């Protein structure tokens, strides 16, 4: 374990966070708010911590392997959340540090679960920072580091694999640094386009930025108590479309830019994602028609909620707690599925679902014809047995962690629907659940222990379990002399 490189890179990431905090600071200065001092103190702390970690990690040995990559990602996200929570606590708007930590973890992991009961009471600077954490965490802070910070190592792929969601992560181009730049360029352009479209819908620049950050990161933090219910149908449709766009694998956009349209049309994950969305919208629209005066209104709200839940964004235009059981069941399933691999969305990922069903079909054929050698393809490539084993392992650990979270938070005095949907919503980075944690409610009533457990669930879900587990695994930190000799 190269501890020095871990401290060095985490130090750089904390320094980058101090630079990013300058934007909400500027916002506070523009609006003349008292929370300006909270941002100044936080920036000073972040700079001090970043410099100390960088100096402690100063080394000529810049090489690291998969193990270090997982630890760097997990350690960095925890540090980012701790420092990112300081403006809320120092300003006095969220006095409890556990509550502030929950809110910040929810922001960086693009979950959107909140402990705030009166979000409109927050000043513009804190609202900006709250939503900006979505944008930072959506594509990944470490991917941003690789894109803009010079690095001496050629092993950055270990970091990208540990941070980017989905079972299959590869390079778009030979150099990983160039890949990171391409991803962020696409991300920035799409975000800017949404801002422009929302401005056409007569949103203010502040509103357009905040909601675009939340949509791009598929996070869901807003600035209104009723989320997006009070905004025009035009703005709701714009956000619906962009939520779906950010739920698609960013490799697809690179293929489009490269004019490889045949590869785009042959994408099994994209096709499955579109089919799931369209079928879900159709069924829910029919199921909730009696809740709305017109078909077009039922279609708009159904499309919005399907887009919001499958991309794990968490925005709402209505209280879907009041919808029929069938619609709520579909939304719960969509929470589980999530968006595409390589997108900013959470959940299990569409690619894993496709691989799981193909694997089941292959195994059933093998049972009927034991001597046959069954194999199948995904996205035009033969799937290795190792990939299937990894998917199965991930799903098994996912279920164990999910039910562990559910059991711990069940000590709090809420009904079954609240607890199970809270566990699903936080682990899958969705945000709102059902019943007491529905779209018009918050997680404020949960105990401090449950909030910490749900914060851990959000981090486990966003980083896809393994980095967080490996961070606390003793075998990762114990020196292995035999392995050191092999290296």
Short mmCIF file of C-alpha atoms in Angstrom, two decimals:
data_model
loop_
_atom_site.label_atom_id
_atom_site.label_comp_id
_atom_site.label_asym_id
_atom_site.label_seq_id
_atom_site.Cartn_x
_atom_site.Cartn_y
_atom_site.Cartn_z
CA UNK A 1 0.00 0.00 0.00
CA UNK A 2 1.47 3.31 -1.12
CA UNK A 3 0.16 5.49 1.72
CA UNK A 4 2.07 8.54 0.53
CA UNK A 5 0.33 8.73 -2.84
CA UNK A 6 -3.04 8.36 -1.10
CA UNK A 7 -2.35 11.37 1.15
CA UNK A 8 -0.87 13.34 -1.75
CA UNK A 9 -3.85 12.88 -4.09
CA UNK A 10 -6.46 13.39 -1.38
CA UNK A 11 -4.61 16.60 -0.44
CA UNK A 12 -4.86 17.81 -4.04
CA UNK A 13 -8.57 16.99 -4.10
CA UNK A 14 -9.20 18.96 -0.90
CA UNK A 15 -7.30 21.92 -2.39
CA UNK A 16 -9.50 21.69 -5.48
CA UNK A 17 -12.58 21.73 -3.22
CA UNK A 18 -11.31 24.96 -1.64
CA UNK A 19 -11.17 26.47 -5.15
CA UNK A 20 -14.69 25.25 -5.99
CA UNK A 21 -16.01 26.83 -2.77
CA UNK A 22 -15.11 30.20 -4.29
CA UNK A 23 -18.24 30.03 -6.49
CA UNK A 24 -20.81 29.89 -3.65
CA UNK A 25 -18.67 32.49 -1.84
CA UNK A 26 -19.05 34.77 -4.86
CA UNK A 27 -22.79 34.08 -4.87
CA UNK A 28 -23.01 35.09 -1.20
CA UNK A 29 -21.05 38.27 -1.89
CA UNK A 30 -23.38 39.20 -4.78
CA UNK A 31 -26.43 38.83 -2.54
CA UNK A 32 -24.68 40.40 0.47
CA UNK A 33 -25.31 37.47 2.81
CA UNK A 34 -23.85 36.70 6.26
CA UNK A 35 -22.90 33.15 5.25
CA UNK A 36 -19.98 34.73 3.33
CA UNK A 37 -17.85 34.38 6.47
CA UNK A 38 -18.75 30.69 6.78
CA UNK A 39 -17.43 30.11 3.27
CA UNK A 40 -14.26 32.09 3.95
CA UNK A 41 -13.51 30.05 7.09
CA UNK A 42 -14.26 26.79 5.25
CA UNK A 43 -11.96 27.73 2.37
CA UNK A 44 -9.17 28.54 4.85
CA UNK A 45 -9.64 25.18 6.59
CA UNK A 46 -9.72 23.32 3.25
CA UNK A 47 -6.49 25.01 2.10
CA UNK A 48 -4.76 24.19 5.41
CA UNK A 49 -5.89 20.54 5.36
CA UNK A 50 -5.01 20.20 1.66
CA UNK A 51 -1.51 21.59 2.14
CA UNK A 52 -0.84 19.36 5.18
CA UNK A 53 -2.01 16.21 3.38
CA UNK A 54 -0.01 17.10 0.26
CA UNK A 55 3.16 17.67 2.29
CA UNK A 56 2.66 14.47 4.29
CA UNK A 57 2.21 12.59 1.02
CA UNK A 58 5.20 14.10 -0.74
CA UNK A 59 7.06 11.24 -2.44
CA UNK A 60 8.93 10.36 -5.60
CA UNK A 61 7.00 7.07 -5.87
CA UNK A 62 3.83 8.10 -7.72
CA UNK A 63 2.77 4.59 -8.79
CA UNK A 64 -0.36 3.00 -7.40
CA UNK A 65 -2.54 0.00 -8.12
CA UNK A 66 -6.22 -0.91 -7.92
CA UNK A 67 -6.09 -1.18 -4.12
CA UNK A 68 -4.78 2.35 -3.74
CA UNK A 69 -7.30 3.58 -6.32
CA UNK A 70 -10.25 2.29 -4.27
CA UNK A 71 -8.86 3.75 -1.03
CA UNK A 72 -8.15 7.15 -2.63
CA UNK A 73 -11.71 7.39 -3.95
CA UNK A 74 -13.37 6.39 -0.66
CA UNK A 75 -11.10 8.56 1.53
CA UNK A 76 -11.48 11.55 -0.80
CA UNK A 77 -15.30 11.40 -0.81
CA UNK A 78 -15.44 11.26 2.99
CA UNK A 79 -13.03 14.21 3.30
CA UNK A 80 -14.97 16.22 0.70
CA UNK A 81 -18.22 15.64 2.60
CA UNK A 82 -16.75 16.58 5.99
CA UNK A 83 -15.30 19.86 4.68
CA UNK A 84 -18.32 20.53 2.46
CA UNK A 85 -20.59 20.33 5.52
CA UNK A 86 -18.77 23.15 7.33
CA UNK A 87 -20.52 26.13 5.61
CA UNK A 88 -23.93 24.82 6.76
CA UNK A 89 -22.80 24.40 10.37
CA UNK A 90 -20.59 27.49 10.63
CA UNK A 91 -23.37 29.69 9.23
CA UNK A 92 -25.81 28.32 11.82
CA UNK A 93 -28.44 27.27 9.29
CA UNK A 94 -27.84 23.57 10.06
CA UNK A 95 -26.46 23.63 13.64
CA UNK A 96 -26.06 19.85 13.95
CA UNK A 97 -22.90 18.65 12.17
CA UNK A 98 -24.47 15.20 11.62
CA UNK A 99 -27.39 16.87 9.82
CA UNK A 100 -24.98 19.01 7.79
CA UNK A 101 -22.88 15.94 6.96
CA UNK A 102 -26.02 14.07 5.84
CA UNK A 103 -27.05 17.00 3.62
CA UNK A 104 -23.56 17.29 2.09
CA UNK A 105 -23.16 13.55 1.50
CA UNK A 106 -26.58 13.62 -0.13
CA UNK A 107 -25.33 16.45 -2.35
CA UNK A 108 -22.01 14.94 -3.43
CA UNK A 109 -23.52 11.48 -3.96
CA UNK A 110 -26.31 13.12 -6.02
CA UNK A 111 -28.96 11.55 -3.78
CA UNK A 112 -31.09 14.58 -2.96
CA UNK A 113 -32.35 13.30 0.40
CA UNK A 114 -32.67 16.26 2.77
CA UNK A 115 -33.06 16.98 6.47
CA UNK A 116 -34.30 20.52 5.75
CA UNK A 117 -37.93 21.24 6.56
CA UNK A 118 -37.79 24.83 5.25
CA UNK A 119 -35.36 24.95 2.33
CA UNK A 120 -36.55 28.40 1.29
CA UNK A 121 -35.08 29.86 4.51
CA UNK A 122 -31.52 29.19 3.31
CA UNK A 123 -29.53 32.09 1.79
CA UNK A 124 -28.60 32.01 -1.90
CA UNK A 125 -24.96 31.09 -1.21
CA UNK A 126 -25.84 27.92 0.71
CA UNK A 127 -28.53 26.98 -1.82
CA UNK A 128 -25.97 27.39 -4.60
CA UNK A 129 -23.37 25.25 -2.77
CA UNK A 130 -26.00 22.63 -1.93
CA UNK A 131 -26.90 22.17 -5.61
CA UNK A 132 -23.35 22.67 -6.87
CA UNK A 133 -22.28 19.60 -4.84
CA UNK A 134 -24.61 17.62 -7.14
CA UNK A 135 -22.81 18.87 -10.22
CA UNK A 136 -19.38 18.15 -8.71
CA UNK A 137 -20.34 14.66 -7.61
CA UNK A 138 -22.29 13.78 -10.75
CA UNK A 139 -19.35 13.12 -13.03
CA UNK A 140 -16.97 12.59 -10.13
CA UNK A 141 -14.57 14.92 -8.38
CA UNK A 142 -11.61 12.64 -9.04
CA UNK A 143 -12.39 12.54 -12.75
CA UNK A 144 -12.30 16.35 -12.62
CA UNK A 145 -8.90 16.18 -10.90
CA UNK A 146 -7.58 13.93 -13.67
CA UNK A 147 -8.92 16.33 -16.29
CA UNK A 148 -7.39 19.56 -14.98
CA UNK A 149 -4.55 18.67 -12.60
CA UNK A 150 -1.21 17.49 -14.05
CA UNK A 151 -0.36 13.97 -12.87
CA UNK A 152 2.84 11.98 -13.18
CA UNK A 153 1.25 8.56 -12.99
CA UNK A 154 -0.12 6.47 -15.80
CA UNK A 155 -2.38 4.49 -13.50
CA UNK A 156 -5.28 6.93 -13.21
CA UNK A 157 -7.58 4.32 -14.73
CA UNK A 158 -7.72 2.67 -11.31
CA UNK A 159 -9.31 5.85 -9.94
CA UNK A 160 -11.80 6.18 -12.79
CA UNK A 161 -12.85 2.53 -12.45
CA UNK A 162 -13.37 3.02 -8.71
CA UNK A 163 -15.40 6.23 -9.06
CA UNK A 164 -17.41 5.98 -12.29
CA UNK A 165 -20.67 4.03 -11.91
CA UNK A 166 -21.36 0.82 -13.79
CA UNK A 167 -19.81 -2.58 -14.47
CA UNK A 168 -17.85 -1.66 -17.61
CA UNK A 169 -15.56 1.37 -17.66
CA UNK A 170 -13.10 1.87 -20.47
CA UNK A 171 -11.12 4.60 -22.14
CA UNK A 172 -12.74 6.69 -24.87
CA UNK A 173 -9.28 7.51 -26.19
CA UNK A 174 -5.84 6.01 -25.42
CA UNK A 175 -4.92 8.61 -22.76
CA UNK A 176 -7.01 8.54 -19.57
CA UNK A 177 -6.44 12.28 -19.01
CA UNK A 178 -7.91 13.02 -22.44
CA UNK A 179 -10.85 10.72 -21.64
CA UNK A 180 -11.52 12.69 -18.46
CA UNK A 181 -11.39 15.98 -20.39
CA UNK A 182 -13.84 14.69 -23.02
CA UNK A 183 -16.28 13.49 -20.35
CA UNK A 184 -16.22 16.84 -18.55
CA UNK A 185 -16.50 18.81 -21.78
CA UNK A 186 -19.66 16.88 -22.71
CA UNK A 187 -20.93 17.37 -19.15
CA UNK A 188 -20.35 21.13 -19.22
CA UNK A 189 -21.91 21.61 -22.67
CA UNK A 190 -25.06 19.67 -21.73
CA UNK A 191 -25.36 21.63 -18.47
CA UNK A 192 -24.97 24.93 -20.33
CA UNK A 193 -27.64 23.90 -22.85
CA UNK A 194 -30.10 23.17 -20.04
CA UNK A 195 -29.38 26.55 -18.43
CA UNK A 196 -30.15 28.26 -21.75
CA UNK A 197 -33.41 26.33 -22.25
CA UNK A 198 -34.55 27.13 -18.70
CA UNK A 199 -33.75 30.81 -19.21
CA UNK A 200 -36.07 30.73 -22.22
CA UNK A 201 -38.71 29.40 -19.81
CA UNK A 202 -38.40 32.63 -17.81
CA UNK A 203 -36.44 31.15 -14.91
CA UNK A 204 -33.92 33.52 -13.34
CA UNK A 205 -30.21 32.83 -13.89
CA UNK A 206 -29.88 31.63 -10.28
CA UNK A 207 -32.84 29.24 -10.64
CA UNK A 208 -31.57 27.97 -14.00
CA UNK A 209 -28.11 27.24 -12.59
CA UNK A 210 -29.39 25.54 -9.44
CA UNK A 211 -31.84 23.28 -11.25
CA UNK A 212 -29.37 22.53 -14.04
CA UNK A 213 -26.77 21.47 -11.45
CA UNK A 214 -29.36 19.19 -9.87
CA UNK A 215 -30.43 17.73 -13.21
CA UNK A 216 -26.92 17.25 -14.59
CA UNK A 217 -25.77 15.48 -11.45
CA UNK A 218 -29.14 13.68 -11.25
CA UNK A 219 -29.30 14.89 -7.65
CA UNK A 220 -32.57 16.69 -7.05
CA UNK A 221 -31.82 19.49 -4.60
CA UNK A 222 -33.99 22.50 -5.33
CA UNK A 223 -34.77 25.90 -3.83
CA UNK A 224 -38.53 25.53 -3.40
CA UNK A 225 -40.48 23.52 -0.82
CA UNK A 226 -42.66 22.00 -3.54
CA UNK A 227 -39.66 21.07 -5.73
CA UNK A 228 -40.73 21.91 -9.33
CA UNK A 229 -44.52 21.83 -8.90
CA UNK A 230 -44.87 25.62 -9.14
CA UNK A 231 -42.87 25.95 -12.37
CA UNK A 232 -44.37 26.07 -15.85
CA UNK A 233 -45.11 22.93 -17.91
CA UNK A 234 -42.40 24.10 -20.35
CA UNK A 235 -39.72 24.07 -17.64
CA UNK A 236 -40.97 20.74 -16.34
CA UNK A 237 -40.68 19.20 -19.83
CA UNK A 238 -37.18 20.67 -20.29
CA UNK A 239 -36.01 19.13 -17.01
CA UNK A 240 -37.74 15.83 -17.87
CA UNK A 241 -35.80 15.57 -21.13
CA UNK A 242 -32.48 16.58 -19.60
CA UNK A 243 -32.88 14.12 -16.72
CA UNK A 244 -33.22 11.34 -19.30
CA UNK A 245 -30.25 12.71 -21.24
CA UNK A 246 -27.99 12.66 -18.16
CA UNK A 247 -29.14 9.11 -17.39
CA UNK A 248 -27.55 7.84 -20.63
CA UNK A 249 -24.01 6.47 -20.82
CA UNK A 250 -21.71 9.36 -21.78
CA UNK A 251 -19.90 7.03 -24.18
CA UNK A 252 -23.00 7.33 -26.38
CA UNK A 253 -22.43 11.08 -26.76
CA UNK A 254 -18.79 10.47 -27.65
CA UNK A 255 -19.90 7.99 -30.32
CA UNK A 256 -22.35 10.57 -31.68
CA UNK A 257 -19.59 13.20 -31.82
CA UNK A 258 -17.40 10.63 -33.58
CA UNK A 259 -20.27 10.02 -36.08
CA UNK A 260 -20.44 6.34 -35.14
CA UNK A 261 -24.23 6.28 -35.40
CA UNK A 262 -24.45 2.54 -36.12
CA UNK A 263 -22.78 1.77 -32.78
CA UNK A 264 -25.28 4.06 -31.04
CA UNK A 265 -28.25 2.32 -32.68
CA UNK A 266 -26.87 -1.09 -31.72
CA UNK A 267 -26.44 -0.20 -28.04
CA UNK A 268 -28.42 -2.78 -26.08
CA UNK A 269 -28.26 -0.78 -22.86
CA UNK A 270 -29.58 2.38 -24.53
CA UNK A 271 -32.42 0.47 -26.21
CA UNK A 272 -33.37 -1.24 -22.93
CA UNK A 273 -33.26 2.10 -21.09
CA UNK A 274 -35.58 3.73 -23.65
CA UNK A 275 -38.02 0.79 -23.57
CA UNK A 276 -38.17 0.79 -19.75
CA UNK A 277 -38.83 4.54 -19.72
CA UNK A 278 -41.54 4.48 -22.40
CA UNK A 279 -43.36 1.46 -20.96
CA UNK A 280 -43.25 2.91 -17.44
CA UNK A 281 -44.58 6.28 -18.62
CA UNK A 282 -47.39 4.57 -20.57
CA UNK A 283 -48.53 2.33 -17.71
CA UNK A 284 -48.35 5.07 -15.05
CA UNK A 285 -50.15 7.60 -17.29
CA UNK A 286 -53.10 5.22 -17.70
CA UNK A 287 -53.01 4.33 -13.99
CA UNK A 288 -53.11 7.95 -12.73
CA UNK A 289 -55.43 9.51 -15.31
CA UNK A 290 -58.21 9.88 -12.73
CA UNK A 291 -55.83 11.99 -10.58
CA UNK A 292 -55.60 14.74 -13.23
CA UNK A 293 -58.12 16.79 -15.23
CA UNK A 294 -56.58 16.06 -18.66
CA UNK A 295 -54.59 13.32 -20.38
CA UNK A 296 -51.76 15.73 -21.27
CA UNK A 297 -51.33 16.69 -17.62
CA UNK A 298 -51.27 13.05 -16.54
CA UNK A 299 -48.69 12.32 -19.26
CA UNK A 300 -46.49 15.26 -18.23
CA UNK A 301 -46.40 14.36 -14.55
CA UNK A 302 -45.94 10.65 -15.30
CA UNK A 303 -43.06 11.35 -17.69
CA UNK A 304 -41.46 13.69 -15.17
CA UNK A 305 -41.63 11.25 -12.26
CA UNK A 306 -40.44 8.28 -14.33
CA UNK A 307 -37.50 10.33 -15.60
CA UNK A 308 -36.76 11.61 -12.12
CA UNK A 309 -36.83 8.19 -10.45
CA UNK A 310 -35.06 6.02 -13.05
CA UNK A 311 -32.25 8.59 -13.29
CA UNK A 312 -32.31 8.81 -9.46
CA UNK A 313 -32.66 12.61 -9.66
CA UNK A 314 -35.49 12.89 -7.16
CA UNK A 315 -37.26 16.04 -8.35
CA UNK A 316 -41.05 16.01 -8.20
CA UNK A 317 -43.96 17.94 -9.66
CA UNK A 318 -46.65 16.14 -7.64
CA UNK A 319 -46.90 14.15 -4.44
CA UNK A 320 -46.64 10.63 -5.89
CA UNK A 321 -47.37 9.32 -2.40
CA UNK A 322 -51.02 9.81 -3.40
CA UNK A 323 -50.74 7.74 -6.58
CA UNK A 324 -52.21 4.21 -6.88
CA UNK A 325 -50.19 1.23 -5.63
CA UNK A 326 -49.30 0.08 -9.16
CA UNK A 327 -47.65 3.40 -10.03
CA UNK A 328 -45.76 3.47 -6.73
CA UNK A 329 -44.60 -0.12 -7.30
CA UNK A 330 -43.25 0.80 -10.75
CA UNK A 331 -41.41 3.79 -9.28
CA UNK A 332 -39.88 1.53 -6.59
CA UNK A 333 -38.65 -0.86 -9.30
CA UNK A 334 -37.19 2.08 -11.24
CA UNK A 335 -35.32 3.14 -8.08
CA UNK A 336 -33.72 -0.30 -8.08
CA UNK A 337 -32.83 -0.26 -11.82
CA UNK A 338 -31.41 3.25 -12.09
CA UNK A 339 -29.80 4.75 -15.19
CA UNK A 340 -27.14 3.55 -17.59
CA UNK A 341 -23.55 2.67 -16.71
CA UNK A 342 -21.22 5.62 -17.28
CA UNK A 343 -23.97 8.16 -16.61
CA UNK A 344 -24.45 10.42 -13.61
CA UNK A 345 -27.42 8.33 -12.43
CA UNK A 346 -27.44 5.91 -9.51
CA UNK A 347 -29.13 2.54 -9.00
CA UNK A 348 -28.07 -0.96 -10.02
CA UNK A 349 -27.66 0.23 -13.65
CA UNK A 350 -29.47 -0.97 -16.75
CA UNK A 351 -26.39 -2.79 -18.04
CA UNK A 352 -26.27 -5.01 -14.94
CA UNK A 353 -29.96 -5.82 -15.30
CA UNK A 354 -29.44 -6.81 -18.95
CA UNK A 355 -26.39 -8.93 -18.06
CA UNK A 356 -28.31 -10.58 -15.24
CA UNK A 357 -31.22 -11.60 -17.48
CA UNK A 358 -28.89 -12.79 -20.25
CA UNK A 359 -26.97 -14.84 -17.71
CA UNK A 360 -30.19 -16.38 -16.42
CA UNK A 361 -31.21 -17.31 -19.97
CA UNK A 362 -27.80 -18.81 -20.66
CA UNK A 363 -27.92 -20.90 -17.48
CA UNK A 364 -31.40 -22.19 -18.28
CA UNK A 365 -30.24 -23.29 -21.75
CA UNK A 366 -27.25 -25.01 -20.17
CA UNK A 367 -29.58 -26.93 -17.83
CA UNK A 368 -31.52 -28.22 -20.85
CA UNK A 369 -28.33 -29.00 -22.79
CA UNK A 370 -25.58 -29.75 -20.22
CA UNK A 371 -22.92 -30.51 -22.82
CA UNK A 372 -23.36 -27.26 -24.68
CA UNK A 373 -21.02 -24.33 -24.09
CA UNK A 374 -23.24 -21.34 -23.54
CA UNK A 375 -21.95 -17.83 -24.06
CA UNK A 376 -23.64 -14.56 -24.90
CA UNK A 377 -22.80 -11.09 -26.10
CA UNK A 378 -23.48 -7.64 -24.72
CA UNK A 379 -22.93 -4.49 -26.77
CA UNK A 380 -21.45 -6.67 -29.51
CA UNK A 381 -18.78 -8.26 -27.28
CA UNK A 382 -18.69 -11.72 -25.76
CA UNK A 383 -19.21 -11.41 -22.01
CA UNK A 384 -16.51 -13.05 -19.93
CA UNK A 385 -17.42 -15.34 -17.05
CA UNK A 386 -15.46 -13.02 -14.78
CA UNK A 387 -17.84 -10.14 -15.63
CA UNK A 388 -20.88 -12.24 -14.79
CA UNK A 389 -19.31 -13.32 -11.51
CA UNK A 390 -18.59 -9.68 -10.66
CA UNK A 391 -22.22 -8.71 -11.38
CA UNK A 392 -23.49 -11.56 -9.22
CA UNK A 393 -21.07 -10.65 -6.42
CA UNK A 394 -22.09 -7.00 -6.60
CA UNK A 395 -25.81 -7.81 -6.41
CA UNK A 396 -25.27 -10.16 -3.45
CA UNK A 397 -23.29 -7.57 -1.46
CA UNK A 398 -25.77 -4.89 -2.54
CA UNK A 399 -28.69 -6.83 -1.02
CA UNK A 400 -26.78 -7.59 2.19
CA UNK A 401 -25.84 -3.92 2.67
CA UNK A 402 -29.35 -2.72 1.73
CA UNK A 403 -31.08 -4.94 4.27
CA UNK A 404 -28.46 -4.13 6.93
CA UNK A 405 -29.28 -0.43 6.47
CA UNK A 406 -33.01 -1.23 6.59
CA UNK A 407 -32.65 -3.17 9.85
CA UNK A 408 -30.63 -0.45 11.62
CA UNK A 409 -32.94 2.42 10.69
CA UNK A 410 -35.97 0.29 11.62
CA UNK A 411 -35.25 1.07 15.28
CA UNK A 412 -36.73 4.51 14.57
CA UNK A 413 -40.53 4.76 15.06
CA UNK A 414 -41.70 4.85 11.44
CA UNK A 415 -43.83 2.48 9.37
CA UNK A 416 -42.45 -0.27 7.13
CA UNK A 417 -43.02 1.69 3.91
CA UNK A 418 -41.01 4.64 5.23
CA UNK A 419 -38.04 2.49 6.31
CA UNK A 420 -37.80 0.28 3.21
CA UNK A 421 -38.22 3.22 0.80
CA UNK A 422 -35.69 5.31 2.79
CA UNK A 423 -33.14 2.48 2.54
CA UNK A 424 -33.82 2.05 -1.20
CA UNK A 425 -33.85 5.81 -1.88
CA UNK A 426 -30.54 6.49 -0.10
CA UNK A 427 -28.69 3.37 -1.27
CA UNK A 428 -29.74 3.98 -4.87
CA UNK A 429 -29.10 7.74 -4.60
CA UNK A 430 -32.70 8.63 -5.43
CA UNK A 431 -33.58 10.91 -2.50
CA UNK A 432 -37.33 10.95 -1.83
CA UNK A 433 -39.06 7.74 -0.82
CA UNK A 434 -42.62 7.05 0.27
CA UNK A 435 -44.76 7.81 3.31
CA UNK A 436 -42.83 9.90 5.92
CA UNK A 437 -39.89 10.46 3.53
CA UNK A 438 -42.02 11.24 0.48
CA UNK A 439 -41.36 14.03 -2.05
CA UNK A 440 -42.91 16.72 0.16
CA UNK A 441 -41.28 15.46 3.38
CA UNK A 442 -37.72 15.15 4.71
CA UNK A 443 -35.40 12.87 6.70
CA UNK A 444 -35.23 15.34 9.61
CA UNK A 445 -37.12 13.09 12.06
CA UNK A 446 -34.64 10.21 11.78
CA UNK A 447 -32.24 9.75 14.71
CA UNK A 448 -28.57 10.83 14.44
CA UNK A 449 -27.52 7.16 14.21
CA UNK A 450 -29.93 6.51 11.34
CA UNK A 451 -28.73 9.64 9.55
CA UNK A 452 -25.13 8.42 9.77
CA UNK A 453 -26.17 4.96 8.53
CA UNK A 454 -28.13 6.49 5.65
CA UNK A 455 -25.13 8.73 4.86
CA UNK A 456 -22.99 5.59 4.65
CA UNK A 457 -25.64 4.02 2.42
CA UNK A 458 -25.46 7.00 0.05
CA UNK A 459 -21.68 6.71 -0.17
CA UNK A 460 -21.88 2.95 -0.67
CA UNK A 461 -24.44 3.41 -3.45
CA UNK A 462 -22.61 6.21 -5.26
CA UNK A 463 -19.20 4.49 -5.16
CA UNK A 464 -20.78 1.08 -5.82
CA UNK A 465 -19.87 -0.51 -2.50
CA UNK A 466 -16.34 -1.81 -3.05
CA UNK A 467 -14.27 1.36 -2.41
CA UNK A 468 -16.03 1.97 0.92
CA UNK A 469 -15.72 -1.65 2.04
CA UNK A 470 -12.05 -1.86 1.03
CA UNK A 471 -11.26 1.39 2.87
CA UNK A 472 -12.11 -0.32 6.18
CA UNK A 473 -10.78 -3.79 5.30
CA UNK A 474 -7.72 -4.64 7.50
CA UNK A 475 -6.14 -6.70 4.70
CA UNK A 476 -5.85 -3.56 2.57
CA UNK A 477 -3.75 -1.73 5.15
CA UNK A 478 -1.64 -4.64 6.46
CA UNK A 479 1.74 -4.73 4.75
CA UNK A 480 2.28 -7.81 2.63
CA UNK A 481 6.03 -8.31 2.21
CA UNK A 482 5.63 -11.08 -0.38
CA UNK A 483 3.40 -8.87 -2.52
CA UNK A 484 5.81 -5.96 -2.12
CA UNK A 485 8.65 -8.09 -3.51
CA UNK A 486 6.51 -9.06 -6.52
CA UNK A 487 5.87 -5.37 -7.28
#
